[in-house]
Every structure is written in structure tokens, then in C-alpha cells.
mmCIF file of N, CA and C in Angstrom:
data_model
loop_
_atom_site.group_PDB
_atom_site.id
_atom_site.type_symbol
_atom_site.label_atom_id
_atom_site.label_comp_id
_atom_site.label_asym_id
_atom_site.label_seq_id
_atom_site.Cartn_x
_atom_site.Cartn_y
_atom_site.Cartn_z
ATOM 1 N N GLY A 1 17.697 -8.435 8.124
ATOM 2 C CA GLY A 1 17.951 -9.125 6.883
ATOM 3 C C GLY A 1 16.747 -9.087 5.968
ATOM 4 N N SER A 2 16.841 -9.804 4.894
ATOM 5 C CA SER A 2 15.780 -9.856 3.892
ATOM 6 C C SER A 2 14.609 -10.711 4.359
ATOM 7 N N LEU A 3 13.456 -10.405 3.831
ATOM 8 C CA LEU A 3 12.279 -11.231 4.074
ATOM 9 C C LEU A 3 12.496 -12.560 3.347
ATOM 10 N N PRO A 4 12.357 -13.698 4.015
ATOM 11 C CA PRO A 4 12.631 -14.984 3.366
ATOM 12 C C PRO A 4 11.709 -15.241 2.175
ATOM 13 N N SER A 5 12.286 -15.637 1.068
ATOM 14 C CA SER A 5 11.489 -15.905 -0.136
ATOM 15 C C SER A 5 10.554 -17.094 0.072
ATOM 16 N N GLU A 6 10.889 -17.967 1.034
ATOM 17 C CA GLU A 6 10.053 -19.142 1.317
ATOM 18 C C GLU A 6 8.652 -18.767 1.793
ATOM 19 N N LEU A 7 8.480 -17.537 2.283
ATOM 20 C CA LEU A 7 7.131 -17.106 2.692
ATOM 21 C C LEU A 7 6.149 -17.216 1.529
ATOM 22 N N GLY A 8 6.647 -17.114 0.319
ATOM 23 C CA GLY A 8 5.797 -17.238 -0.863
ATOM 24 C C GLY A 8 5.179 -18.618 -1.018
ATOM 25 N N ASN A 9 5.690 -19.612 -0.293
ATOM 26 C CA ASN A 9 5.142 -20.974 -0.357
ATOM 27 C C ASN A 9 3.935 -21.170 0.555
ATOM 28 N N LEU A 10 3.615 -20.166 1.365
ATOM 29 C CA LEU A 10 2.484 -20.280 2.297
ATOM 30 C C LEU A 10 1.203 -19.867 1.582
ATOM 31 N N ALA A 11 0.748 -20.718 0.677
ATOM 32 C CA ALA A 11 -0.328 -20.386 -0.263
ATOM 33 C C ALA A 11 -1.645 -19.998 0.422
ATOM 34 N N LYS A 12 -1.865 -20.439 1.642
ATOM 35 C CA LYS A 12 -3.120 -20.134 2.332
ATOM 36 C C LYS A 12 -3.019 -18.912 3.240
ATOM 37 N N LEU A 13 -1.847 -18.281 3.277
ATOM 38 C CA LEU A 13 -1.631 -17.151 4.168
ATOM 39 C C LEU A 13 -2.562 -15.988 3.824
ATOM 40 N N GLU A 14 -3.301 -15.520 4.827
ATOM 41 C CA GLU A 14 -4.241 -14.420 4.641
ATOM 42 C C GLU A 14 -3.831 -13.164 5.396
ATOM 43 N N GLN A 15 -3.031 -13.316 6.450
ATOM 44 C CA GLN A 15 -2.626 -12.164 7.257
ATOM 45 C C GLN A 15 -1.139 -12.265 7.571
ATOM 46 N N LEU A 16 -0.441 -11.143 7.384
ATOM 47 C CA LEU A 16 0.982 -11.096 7.698
ATOM 48 C C LEU A 16 1.268 -9.767 8.385
ATOM 49 N N TYR A 17 1.769 -9.841 9.611
ATOM 50 C CA TYR A 17 2.094 -8.669 10.417
ATOM 51 C C TYR A 17 3.599 -8.671 10.678
ATOM 52 N N ILE A 18 4.321 -7.761 10.033
ATOM 53 C CA ILE A 18 5.772 -7.710 10.196
ATOM 54 C C ILE A 18 6.232 -6.274 10.451
ATOM 55 N N ASP A 19 5.432 -5.509 11.158
ATOM 56 C CA ASP A 19 5.830 -4.150 11.529
ATOM 57 C C ASP A 19 7.067 -4.201 12.422
ATOM 58 N N SER A 20 7.990 -3.267 12.208
ATOM 59 C CA SER A 20 9.172 -3.095 13.066
ATOM 60 C C SER A 20 9.921 -4.399 13.315
ATOM 61 N N ALA A 21 10.051 -5.206 12.271
ATOM 62 C CA ALA A 21 10.665 -6.528 12.422
ATOM 63 C C ALA A 21 12.129 -6.556 11.990
ATOM 64 N N GLY A 22 12.670 -5.428 11.545
ATOM 65 C CA GLY A 22 14.077 -5.375 11.178
ATOM 66 C C GLY A 22 14.398 -5.880 9.783
ATOM 67 N N PHE A 23 13.378 -6.070 8.949
ATOM 68 C CA PHE A 23 13.627 -6.543 7.587
ATOM 69 C C PHE A 23 14.137 -5.414 6.705
ATOM 70 N N SER A 24 14.872 -5.781 5.656
ATOM 71 C CA SER A 24 15.397 -4.797 4.718
ATOM 72 C C SER A 24 15.446 -5.403 3.319
ATOM 73 N N GLY A 25 15.744 -4.549 2.347
ATOM 74 C CA GLY A 25 15.853 -5.003 0.968
ATOM 75 C C GLY A 25 14.509 -5.043 0.278
ATOM 76 N N PRO A 26 14.500 -5.487 -0.970
ATOM 77 C CA PRO A 26 13.239 -5.548 -1.720
ATOM 78 C C PRO A 26 12.353 -6.694 -1.241
ATOM 79 N N LEU A 27 11.066 -6.568 -1.512
ATOM 80 C CA LEU A 27 10.140 -7.666 -1.217
ATOM 81 C C LEU A 27 10.382 -8.768 -2.246
ATOM 82 N N PRO A 28 10.496 -10.026 -1.810
ATOM 83 C CA PRO A 28 10.794 -11.111 -2.750
ATOM 84 C C PRO A 28 9.664 -11.334 -3.759
ATOM 85 N N SER A 29 10.045 -11.670 -4.979
ATOM 86 C CA SER A 29 9.056 -11.907 -6.035
ATOM 87 C C SER A 29 8.185 -13.122 -5.733
ATOM 88 N N THR A 30 8.675 -14.043 -4.901
ATOM 89 C CA THR A 30 7.895 -15.241 -4.562
ATOM 90 C C THR A 30 6.620 -14.905 -3.794
ATOM 91 N N LEU A 31 6.564 -13.711 -3.203
ATOM 92 C CA LEU A 31 5.348 -13.317 -2.479
ATOM 93 C C LEU A 31 4.173 -13.134 -3.436
ATOM 94 N N SER A 32 4.438 -13.056 -4.718
ATOM 95 C CA SER A 32 3.359 -12.901 -5.698
ATOM 96 C C SER A 32 2.374 -14.063 -5.636
ATOM 97 N N LYS A 33 2.796 -15.190 -5.087
ATOM 98 C CA LYS A 33 1.931 -16.373 -4.992
ATOM 99 C C LYS A 33 0.925 -16.286 -3.837
ATOM 100 N N LEU A 34 1.023 -15.246 -3.023
ATOM 101 C CA LEU A 34 0.152 -15.124 -1.842
ATOM 102 C C LEU A 34 -1.170 -14.451 -2.204
ATOM 103 N N THR A 35 -1.894 -15.042 -3.119
ATOM 104 C CA THR A 35 -3.102 -14.418 -3.670
ATOM 105 C C THR A 35 -4.285 -14.406 -2.707
ATOM 106 N N LYS A 36 -4.188 -15.119 -1.593
ATOM 107 C CA LYS A 36 -5.257 -15.101 -0.595
ATOM 108 C C LYS A 36 -5.044 -14.032 0.470
ATOM 109 N N MET A 37 -3.957 -13.279 0.358
ATOM 110 C CA MET A 37 -3.589 -12.274 1.356
ATOM 111 C C MET A 37 -4.678 -11.216 1.501
ATOM 112 N N LYS A 38 -5.138 -11.010 2.733
ATOM 113 C CA LYS A 38 -6.143 -10.000 3.032
ATOM 114 C C LYS A 38 -5.560 -8.827 3.827
ATOM 115 N N THR A 39 -4.602 -9.117 4.702
ATOM 116 C CA THR A 39 -4.024 -8.089 5.565
ATOM 117 C C THR A 39 -2.511 -8.180 5.521
ATOM 118 N N LEU A 40 -1.873 -7.060 5.193
ATOM 119 C CA LEU A 40 -0.416 -6.984 5.246
ATOM 120 C C LEU A 40 -0.027 -5.697 5.954
ATOM 121 N N TRP A 41 0.606 -5.848 7.099
ATOM 122 C CA TRP A 41 1.183 -4.724 7.828
ATOM 123 C C TRP A 41 2.685 -4.902 7.774
ATOM 124 N N ALA A 42 3.370 -4.012 7.076
ATOM 125 C CA ALA A 42 4.817 -4.127 6.907
ATOM 126 C C ALA A 42 5.458 -2.750 7.049
ATOM 127 N N SER A 43 5.154 -2.083 8.130
ATOM 128 C CA SER A 43 5.671 -0.738 8.365
ATOM 129 C C SER A 43 6.928 -0.775 9.232
ATOM 130 N N ASP A 44 7.670 0.321 9.164
ATOM 131 C CA ASP A 44 8.844 0.531 10.017
ATOM 132 C C ASP A 44 9.890 -0.568 9.885
ATOM 133 N N ASN A 45 10.153 -0.942 8.637
ATOM 134 C CA ASN A 45 11.284 -1.797 8.293
ATOM 135 C C ASN A 45 12.166 -0.961 7.374
ATOM 136 N N ASP A 46 13.033 -1.583 6.627
ATOM 137 C CA ASP A 46 13.843 -0.844 5.660
ATOM 138 C C ASP A 46 13.715 -1.481 4.284
ATOM 139 N N PHE A 47 12.463 -1.755 3.891
ATOM 140 C CA PHE A 47 12.225 -2.306 2.561
ATOM 141 C C PHE A 47 12.596 -1.261 1.514
ATOM 142 N N THR A 48 13.208 -1.728 0.424
ATOM 143 C CA THR A 48 13.693 -0.837 -0.623
ATOM 144 C C THR A 48 13.122 -1.241 -1.976
ATOM 145 N N GLY A 49 13.473 -0.466 -3.004
ATOM 146 C CA GLY A 49 12.947 -0.718 -4.339
ATOM 147 C C GLY A 49 11.531 -0.188 -4.436
ATOM 148 N N GLN A 50 10.840 -0.591 -5.466
ATOM 149 C CA GLN A 50 9.455 -0.160 -5.619
ATOM 150 C C GLN A 50 8.519 -1.150 -4.944
ATOM 151 N N ILE A 51 7.360 -0.669 -4.554
ATOM 152 C CA ILE A 51 6.315 -1.563 -4.071
ATOM 153 C C ILE A 51 5.946 -2.447 -5.265
ATOM 154 N N PRO A 52 5.994 -3.768 -5.113
ATOM 155 C CA PRO A 52 5.806 -4.655 -6.264
ATOM 156 C C PRO A 52 4.406 -4.581 -6.870
ATOM 157 N N ASP A 53 4.364 -4.694 -8.196
ATOM 158 C CA ASP A 53 3.095 -4.702 -8.927
ATOM 159 C C ASP A 53 2.178 -5.831 -8.472
ATOM 160 N N TYR A 54 2.750 -6.982 -8.107
ATOM 161 C CA TYR A 54 1.920 -8.148 -7.788
ATOM 162 C C TYR A 54 0.982 -7.909 -6.621
ATOM 163 N N ILE A 55 1.249 -6.930 -5.788
ATOM 164 C CA ILE A 55 0.362 -6.669 -4.654
ATOM 165 C C ILE A 55 -1.040 -6.288 -5.146
ATOM 166 N N GLY A 56 -1.117 -5.732 -6.327
ATOM 167 C CA GLY A 56 -2.408 -5.380 -6.922
ATOM 168 C C GLY A 56 -3.247 -6.576 -7.314
ATOM 169 N N SER A 57 -2.689 -7.783 -7.290
ATOM 170 C CA SER A 57 -3.466 -8.982 -7.628
ATOM 171 C C SER A 57 -3.934 -9.732 -6.381
ATOM 172 N N TRP A 58 -3.587 -9.228 -5.210
ATOM 173 C CA TRP A 58 -4.036 -9.845 -3.976
ATOM 174 C C TRP A 58 -5.462 -9.388 -3.645
ATOM 175 N N ASN A 59 -6.088 -10.037 -2.663
ATOM 176 C CA ASN A 59 -7.443 -9.699 -2.223
ATOM 177 C C ASN A 59 -7.409 -8.899 -0.933
ATOM 178 N N LEU A 60 -6.552 -7.898 -0.884
ATOM 179 C CA LEU A 60 -6.321 -7.151 0.347
ATOM 180 C C LEU A 60 -7.515 -6.305 0.777
ATOM 181 N N THR A 61 -7.725 -6.273 2.088
ATOM 182 C CA THR A 61 -8.651 -5.317 2.683
ATOM 183 C C THR A 61 -7.894 -4.300 3.530
ATOM 184 N N ASP A 62 -6.649 -4.624 3.910
ATOM 185 C CA ASP A 62 -5.860 -3.744 4.780
ATOM 186 C C ASP A 62 -4.388 -3.825 4.381
ATOM 187 N N LEU A 63 -3.816 -2.701 3.972
ATOM 188 C CA LEU A 63 -2.416 -2.645 3.558
ATOM 189 C C LEU A 63 -1.727 -1.487 4.259
ATOM 190 N N ARG A 64 -0.604 -1.786 4.910
ATOM 191 C CA ARG A 64 0.168 -0.752 5.599
ATOM 192 C C ARG A 64 1.644 -0.862 5.212
ATOM 193 N N PHE A 65 2.145 0.180 4.559
ATOM 194 C CA PHE A 65 3.545 0.307 4.177
ATOM 195 C C PHE A 65 4.011 1.698 4.566
ATOM 196 N N GLN A 66 4.274 1.925 5.827
ATOM 197 C CA GLN A 66 4.748 3.226 6.273
ATOM 198 C C GLN A 66 6.128 3.075 6.900
ATOM 199 N N GLY A 67 6.968 4.099 6.743
ATOM 200 C CA GLY A 67 8.259 4.106 7.402
ATOM 201 C C GLY A 67 9.261 3.119 6.826
ATOM 202 N N ASN A 68 9.184 2.855 5.526
ATOM 203 C CA ASN A 68 10.165 2.025 4.843
ATOM 204 C C ASN A 68 11.009 2.922 3.942
ATOM 205 N N SER A 69 11.707 2.350 3.001
ATOM 206 C CA SER A 69 12.527 3.124 2.064
ATOM 207 C C SER A 69 12.160 2.809 0.617
ATOM 208 N N PHE A 70 10.859 2.631 0.383
ATOM 209 C CA PHE A 70 10.393 2.351 -0.973
ATOM 210 C C PHE A 70 10.605 3.562 -1.881
ATOM 211 N N GLN A 71 10.722 3.293 -3.176
ATOM 212 C CA GLN A 71 10.849 4.335 -4.187
ATOM 213 C C GLN A 71 9.543 4.446 -4.961
ATOM 214 N N GLY A 72 9.317 5.626 -5.536
ATOM 215 C CA GLY A 72 8.159 5.835 -6.378
ATOM 216 C C GLY A 72 8.434 5.384 -7.794
ATOM 217 N N PRO A 73 7.421 5.361 -8.600
ATOM 218 C CA PRO A 73 6.045 5.717 -8.266
ATOM 219 C C PRO A 73 5.309 4.563 -7.586
ATOM 220 N N LEU A 74 4.152 4.880 -7.018
ATOM 221 C CA LEU A 74 3.287 3.830 -6.493
ATOM 222 C C LEU A 74 2.792 3.016 -7.682
ATOM 223 N N PRO A 75 2.731 1.689 -7.556
ATOM 224 C CA PRO A 75 2.330 0.870 -8.707
ATOM 225 C C PRO A 75 0.883 1.111 -9.122
ATOM 226 N N ALA A 76 0.661 1.229 -10.419
ATOM 227 C CA ALA A 76 -0.690 1.438 -10.946
ATOM 228 C C ALA A 76 -1.607 0.266 -10.600
ATOM 229 N N THR A 77 -1.033 -0.924 -10.404
ATOM 230 C CA THR A 77 -1.847 -2.103 -10.105
ATOM 231 C C THR A 77 -2.561 -2.001 -8.757
ATOM 232 N N LEU A 78 -2.132 -1.073 -7.898
ATOM 233 C CA LEU A 78 -2.858 -0.882 -6.641
ATOM 234 C C LEU A 78 -4.312 -0.515 -6.907
ATOM 235 N N SER A 79 -4.592 0.041 -8.071
ATOM 236 C CA SER A 79 -5.968 0.423 -8.410
ATOM 237 C C SER A 79 -6.908 -0.781 -8.457
ATOM 238 N N ASN A 80 -6.363 -1.993 -8.559
ATOM 239 C CA ASN A 80 -7.182 -3.212 -8.561
ATOM 240 C C ASN A 80 -7.714 -3.567 -7.176
ATOM 241 N N LEU A 81 -7.191 -2.940 -6.146
ATOM 242 C CA LEU A 81 -7.531 -3.301 -4.770
ATOM 243 C C LEU A 81 -8.800 -2.582 -4.313
ATOM 244 N N VAL A 82 -9.884 -2.803 -5.033
ATOM 245 C CA VAL A 82 -11.127 -2.069 -4.769
ATOM 246 C C VAL A 82 -11.824 -2.526 -3.487
ATOM 247 N N GLN A 83 -11.391 -3.645 -2.902
ATOM 248 C CA GLN A 83 -11.991 -4.143 -1.664
ATOM 249 C C GLN A 83 -11.300 -3.598 -0.417
ATOM 250 N N LEU A 84 -10.264 -2.779 -0.599
ATOM 251 C CA LEU A 84 -9.547 -2.217 0.546
ATOM 252 C C LEU A 84 -10.467 -1.374 1.428
ATOM 253 N N THR A 85 -10.345 -1.557 2.729
ATOM 254 C CA THR A 85 -11.006 -0.666 3.678
ATOM 255 C C THR A 85 -9.996 0.240 4.364
ATOM 256 N N SER A 86 -8.717 -0.173 4.352
ATOM 257 C CA SER A 86 -7.668 0.633 4.967
ATOM 258 C C SER A 86 -6.407 0.560 4.115
ATOM 259 N N LEU A 87 -5.924 1.729 3.711
ATOM 260 C CA LEU A 87 -4.693 1.833 2.937
ATOM 261 C C LEU A 87 -3.813 2.883 3.589
ATOM 262 N N ARG A 88 -2.635 2.451 4.030
ATOM 263 C CA ARG A 88 -1.675 3.362 4.659
ATOM 264 C C ARG A 88 -0.313 3.152 4.011
ATOM 265 N N ILE A 89 0.097 4.120 3.206
ATOM 266 C CA ILE A 89 1.415 4.103 2.582
ATOM 267 C C ILE A 89 2.076 5.425 2.913
ATOM 268 N N GLY A 90 3.332 5.362 3.294
ATOM 269 C CA GLY A 90 4.030 6.594 3.618
ATOM 270 C C GLY A 90 5.519 6.481 3.387
ATOM 271 N N ASP A 91 6.120 7.645 3.243
ATOM 272 C CA ASP A 91 7.572 7.748 3.218
ATOM 273 C C ASP A 91 8.212 7.092 1.993
ATOM 274 N N ILE A 92 7.723 7.451 0.826
ATOM 275 C CA ILE A 92 8.374 7.058 -0.421
ATOM 276 C C ILE A 92 9.603 7.961 -0.558
ATOM 277 N N VAL A 93 10.797 7.365 -0.559
ATOM 278 C CA VAL A 93 12.008 8.157 -0.392
ATOM 279 C C VAL A 93 12.505 8.851 -1.651
ATOM 280 N N ASN A 94 12.331 8.264 -2.809
ATOM 281 C CA ASN A 94 12.730 8.918 -4.052
ATOM 282 C C ASN A 94 12.081 8.196 -5.216
ATOM 283 N N GLY A 95 12.463 8.572 -6.420
ATOM 284 C CA GLY A 95 11.842 7.975 -7.596
ATOM 285 C C GLY A 95 10.810 8.904 -8.169
ATOM 286 N N SER A 96 10.054 8.403 -9.121
ATOM 287 C CA SER A 96 9.055 9.209 -9.826
ATOM 288 C C SER A 96 7.864 9.526 -8.937
ATOM 289 N N SER A 97 7.160 10.583 -9.306
ATOM 290 C CA SER A 97 5.953 10.951 -8.567
ATOM 291 C C SER A 97 4.775 10.096 -9.033
ATOM 292 N N SER A 98 3.715 10.133 -8.262
ATOM 293 C CA SER A 98 2.497 9.373 -8.549
ATOM 294 C C SER A 98 1.320 10.324 -8.595
ATOM 295 N N SER A 99 0.222 9.859 -9.181
ATOM 296 C CA SER A 99 -1.015 10.630 -9.146
ATOM 297 C C SER A 99 -1.962 9.979 -8.132
ATOM 298 N N LEU A 100 -3.066 10.634 -7.876
ATOM 299 C CA LEU A 100 -4.083 10.092 -6.973
ATOM 300 C C LEU A 100 -5.073 9.179 -7.689
ATOM 301 N N ALA A 101 -5.041 9.163 -9.008
ATOM 302 C CA ALA A 101 -6.062 8.465 -9.792
ATOM 303 C C ALA A 101 -6.226 6.996 -9.406
ATOM 304 N N PHE A 102 -5.165 6.360 -8.932
ATOM 305 C CA PHE A 102 -5.255 4.922 -8.623
ATOM 306 C C PHE A 102 -6.258 4.609 -7.519
ATOM 307 N N ILE A 103 -6.637 5.591 -6.703
ATOM 308 C CA ILE A 103 -7.597 5.311 -5.617
ATOM 309 C C ILE A 103 -9.049 5.506 -6.040
ATOM 310 N N SER A 104 -9.296 5.942 -7.258
ATOM 311 C CA SER A 104 -10.636 6.349 -7.700
ATOM 312 C C SER A 104 -11.731 5.324 -7.445
ATOM 313 N N ASN A 105 -11.416 4.030 -7.563
ATOM 314 C CA ASN A 105 -12.434 2.994 -7.367
ATOM 315 C C ASN A 105 -12.337 2.292 -6.018
ATOM 316 N N MET A 106 -11.529 2.822 -5.122
ATOM 317 C CA MET A 106 -11.387 2.244 -3.783
ATOM 318 C C MET A 106 -12.413 2.857 -2.831
ATOM 319 N N THR A 107 -13.649 2.804 -3.222
ATOM 320 C CA THR A 107 -14.698 3.531 -2.504
ATOM 321 C C THR A 107 -15.137 2.853 -1.203
ATOM 322 N N SER A 108 -14.570 1.699 -0.877
ATOM 323 C CA SER A 108 -14.862 1.044 0.411
ATOM 324 C C SER A 108 -13.925 1.507 1.518
ATOM 325 N N LEU A 109 -12.971 2.367 1.180
ATOM 326 C CA LEU A 109 -11.996 2.817 2.173
ATOM 327 C C LEU A 109 -12.647 3.585 3.318
ATOM 328 N N ASN A 110 -12.239 3.254 4.539
ATOM 329 C CA ASN A 110 -12.584 4.110 5.677
ATOM 330 C C ASN A 110 -11.331 4.827 6.187
ATOM 331 N N THR A 111 -10.144 4.303 5.844
ATOM 332 C CA THR A 111 -8.878 4.934 6.210
ATOM 333 C C THR A 111 -8.000 5.032 4.972
ATOM 334 N N LEU A 112 -7.563 6.247 4.677
ATOM 335 C CA LEU A 112 -6.654 6.470 3.551
ATOM 336 C C LEU A 112 -5.530 7.387 4.008
ATOM 337 N N VAL A 113 -4.332 6.825 4.101
ATOM 338 C CA VAL A 113 -3.140 7.588 4.454
ATOM 339 C C VAL A 113 -2.141 7.409 3.313
ATOM 340 N N LEU A 114 -1.858 8.493 2.623
ATOM 341 C CA LEU A 114 -0.822 8.524 1.584
ATOM 342 C C LEU A 114 0.100 9.680 1.938
ATOM 343 N N ARG A 115 0.802 9.522 3.010
ATOM 344 C CA ARG A 115 1.617 10.588 3.600
ATOM 345 C C ARG A 115 3.036 10.523 3.066
ATOM 346 N N ASN A 116 3.497 11.646 2.503
ATOM 347 C CA ASN A 116 4.863 11.733 1.987
ATOM 348 C C ASN A 116 5.121 10.643 0.937
ATOM 349 N N CYS A 117 4.223 10.579 -0.056
ATOM 350 C CA CYS A 117 4.286 9.529 -1.087
ATOM 351 C C CYS A 117 4.678 10.065 -2.458
ATOM 352 N N ARG A 118 5.220 11.275 -2.513
ATOM 353 C CA ARG A 118 5.638 11.861 -3.785
ATOM 354 C C ARG A 118 4.472 11.944 -4.772
ATOM 355 N N ILE A 119 3.293 12.295 -4.252
ATOM 356 C CA ILE A 119 2.117 12.460 -5.107
ATOM 357 C C ILE A 119 2.075 13.893 -5.614
ATOM 358 N N SER A 120 1.982 14.025 -6.934
ATOM 359 C CA SER A 120 1.819 15.333 -7.582
ATOM 360 C C SER A 120 0.529 15.261 -8.382
ATOM 361 N N ASP A 121 -0.492 15.957 -7.902
ATOM 362 C CA ASP A 121 -1.803 15.852 -8.540
ATOM 363 C C ASP A 121 -2.719 16.940 -7.995
ATOM 364 N N THR A 122 -3.932 16.952 -8.502
ATOM 365 C CA THR A 122 -4.969 17.829 -7.986
ATOM 366 C C THR A 122 -6.029 16.980 -7.294
ATOM 367 N N LEU A 123 -6.659 17.525 -6.279
ATOM 368 C CA LEU A 123 -7.727 16.796 -5.591
ATOM 369 C C LEU A 123 -8.884 16.480 -6.530
ATOM 370 N N LEU A 124 -9.024 17.268 -7.576
ATOM 371 C CA LEU A 124 -10.127 17.069 -8.517
ATOM 372 C C LEU A 124 -9.990 15.789 -9.333
ATOM 373 N N SER A 125 -8.831 15.127 -9.289
ATOM 374 C CA SER A 125 -8.661 13.889 -10.057
ATOM 375 C C SER A 125 -9.402 12.711 -9.418
ATOM 376 N N VAL A 126 -9.898 12.895 -8.208
ATOM 377 C CA VAL A 126 -10.654 11.854 -7.507
ATOM 378 C C VAL A 126 -11.985 12.446 -7.057
ATOM 379 N N ASN A 127 -13.061 11.709 -7.295
ATOM 380 C CA ASN A 127 -14.375 12.140 -6.831
ATOM 381 C C ASN A 127 -14.584 11.619 -5.402
ATOM 382 N N PHE A 128 -14.177 12.420 -4.441
ATOM 383 C CA PHE A 128 -14.231 11.980 -3.046
ATOM 384 C C PHE A 128 -15.660 11.827 -2.525
ATOM 385 N N SER A 129 -16.658 12.314 -3.245
ATOM 386 C CA SER A 129 -18.043 12.135 -2.799
ATOM 387 C C SER A 129 -18.463 10.666 -2.840
ATOM 388 N N LYS A 130 -17.742 9.832 -3.575
ATOM 389 C CA LYS A 130 -18.026 8.389 -3.625
ATOM 390 C C LYS A 130 -17.492 7.645 -2.403
ATOM 391 N N PHE A 131 -16.634 8.300 -1.629
ATOM 392 C CA PHE A 131 -15.978 7.660 -0.490
ATOM 393 C C PHE A 131 -16.802 7.896 0.780
ATOM 394 N N THR A 132 -17.992 7.332 0.811
ATOM 395 C CA THR A 132 -18.940 7.625 1.880
ATOM 396 C C THR A 132 -18.545 7.023 3.235
ATOM 397 N N SER A 133 -17.647 6.040 3.239
ATOM 398 C CA SER A 133 -17.210 5.426 4.498
ATOM 399 C C SER A 133 -15.913 6.025 5.034
ATOM 400 N N LEU A 134 -15.316 6.930 4.285
ATOM 401 C CA LEU A 134 -14.008 7.471 4.658
ATOM 402 C C LEU A 134 -14.106 8.311 5.924
ATOM 403 N N ASN A 135 -13.353 7.912 6.964
ATOM 404 C CA ASN A 135 -13.352 8.697 8.202
ATOM 405 C C ASN A 135 -11.959 9.200 8.575
ATOM 406 N N LEU A 136 -10.906 8.770 7.848
ATOM 407 C CA LEU A 136 -9.566 9.291 8.078
ATOM 408 C C LEU A 136 -8.893 9.476 6.718
ATOM 409 N N LEU A 137 -8.475 10.709 6.455
ATOM 410 C CA LEU A 137 -7.787 11.039 5.200
ATOM 411 C C LEU A 137 -6.543 11.842 5.534
ATOM 412 N N ASP A 138 -5.371 11.319 5.159
ATOM 413 C CA ASP A 138 -4.108 12.007 5.392
ATOM 414 C C ASP A 138 -3.318 12.001 4.088
ATOM 415 N N LEU A 139 -3.211 13.161 3.476
ATOM 416 C CA LEU A 139 -2.445 13.339 2.244
ATOM 417 C C LEU A 139 -1.281 14.304 2.482
ATOM 418 N N SER A 140 -0.810 14.375 3.709
ATOM 419 C CA SER A 140 0.232 15.309 4.110
ATOM 420 C C SER A 140 1.530 15.073 3.358
ATOM 421 N N PHE A 141 2.297 16.159 3.203
ATOM 422 C CA PHE A 141 3.647 16.120 2.655
ATOM 423 C C PHE A 141 3.703 15.540 1.239
ATOM 424 N N ASN A 142 2.798 16.000 0.391
ATOM 425 C CA ASN A 142 2.791 15.687 -1.024
ATOM 426 C C ASN A 142 2.735 16.997 -1.796
ATOM 427 N N ASN A 143 2.545 16.927 -3.085
ATOM 428 C CA ASN A 143 2.415 18.119 -3.917
ATOM 429 C C ASN A 143 1.036 18.092 -4.559
ATOM 430 N N ILE A 144 0.014 18.305 -3.733
ATOM 431 C CA ILE A 144 -1.385 18.212 -4.166
ATOM 432 C C ILE A 144 -1.992 19.603 -4.182
ATOM 433 N N THR A 145 -2.710 19.899 -5.253
ATOM 434 C CA THR A 145 -3.360 21.200 -5.392
ATOM 435 C C THR A 145 -4.876 21.004 -5.454
ATOM 436 N N GLY A 146 -5.578 22.131 -5.329
ATOM 437 C CA GLY A 146 -7.027 22.101 -5.461
ATOM 438 C C GLY A 146 -7.732 22.195 -4.136
#
């Protein structure tokens, strides 16, 4: 079933682990109130729609959205998540393509997985020399040149 909208009332929530929990449908708009969120693992469910813009206003250090049914493009607001150390998004099923530019200031990343995310871009759009902590990079199954 759907993720309960009441979760948005947990104003102090910093970590949410709901991998393989059987959830489906769009993420509720009430989750926008979870501004203290640092870790969200929500892989292997059947979430649909676009990844919500409000996630870009959270204080995330670790975000995992793999194996869902999200549509593109990836929200531009993700570029605000400059404190991320781990970003794993995969399996964007349809919708518009995205560029890599949104990761340009995420230089604290040590893990970056954007696998099968409908990215159409060139590697030159990001200065990877700034990513000195990066130890895992997976850009498989996209349309990236360079």
C-alpha cells in the first residue's frame, strides 16, 4: 500500500529505512515537513511519479532510491543536497531525461550510483576532480558521452 501520510508528522525523524517494504504509489507531500531527515533508504518498493522536489530541502547525507518505478526527470532541487556522502538512485522507468549537472556541488560524495536514470549528458558537464572522496561511481545504463 501507500506510505502513510502521517509519517510527515514525525518532525524529529532523522533516519527512515523502508527498503523492500512493499510500499507503492507516490511519496506523500506531507513528507516535505521532515526537514531533519539525514538518511532515507527507500529501495525495492513500487514508488511511482517523480521523486519529489521537497527532498532537496532536507539535510540528507545518505539517499537511496533504487528499484522503484519513479519517472524522470530527476528533480533539480537535488542539487541542494551538497552534504550528501552517498547517493544511490536507479531505475527511472520513463519520463524526461536528466543531466549530470545537479551533482556538480556534491563534492562530499564517496558513493555515487545513478544507474539507469535516463541521464543524457557528457561527462565533461561535471568536474570530477573535485570529488576527492569518491570511491564508487556507477553511471551504467544511461546515455552519457565523453
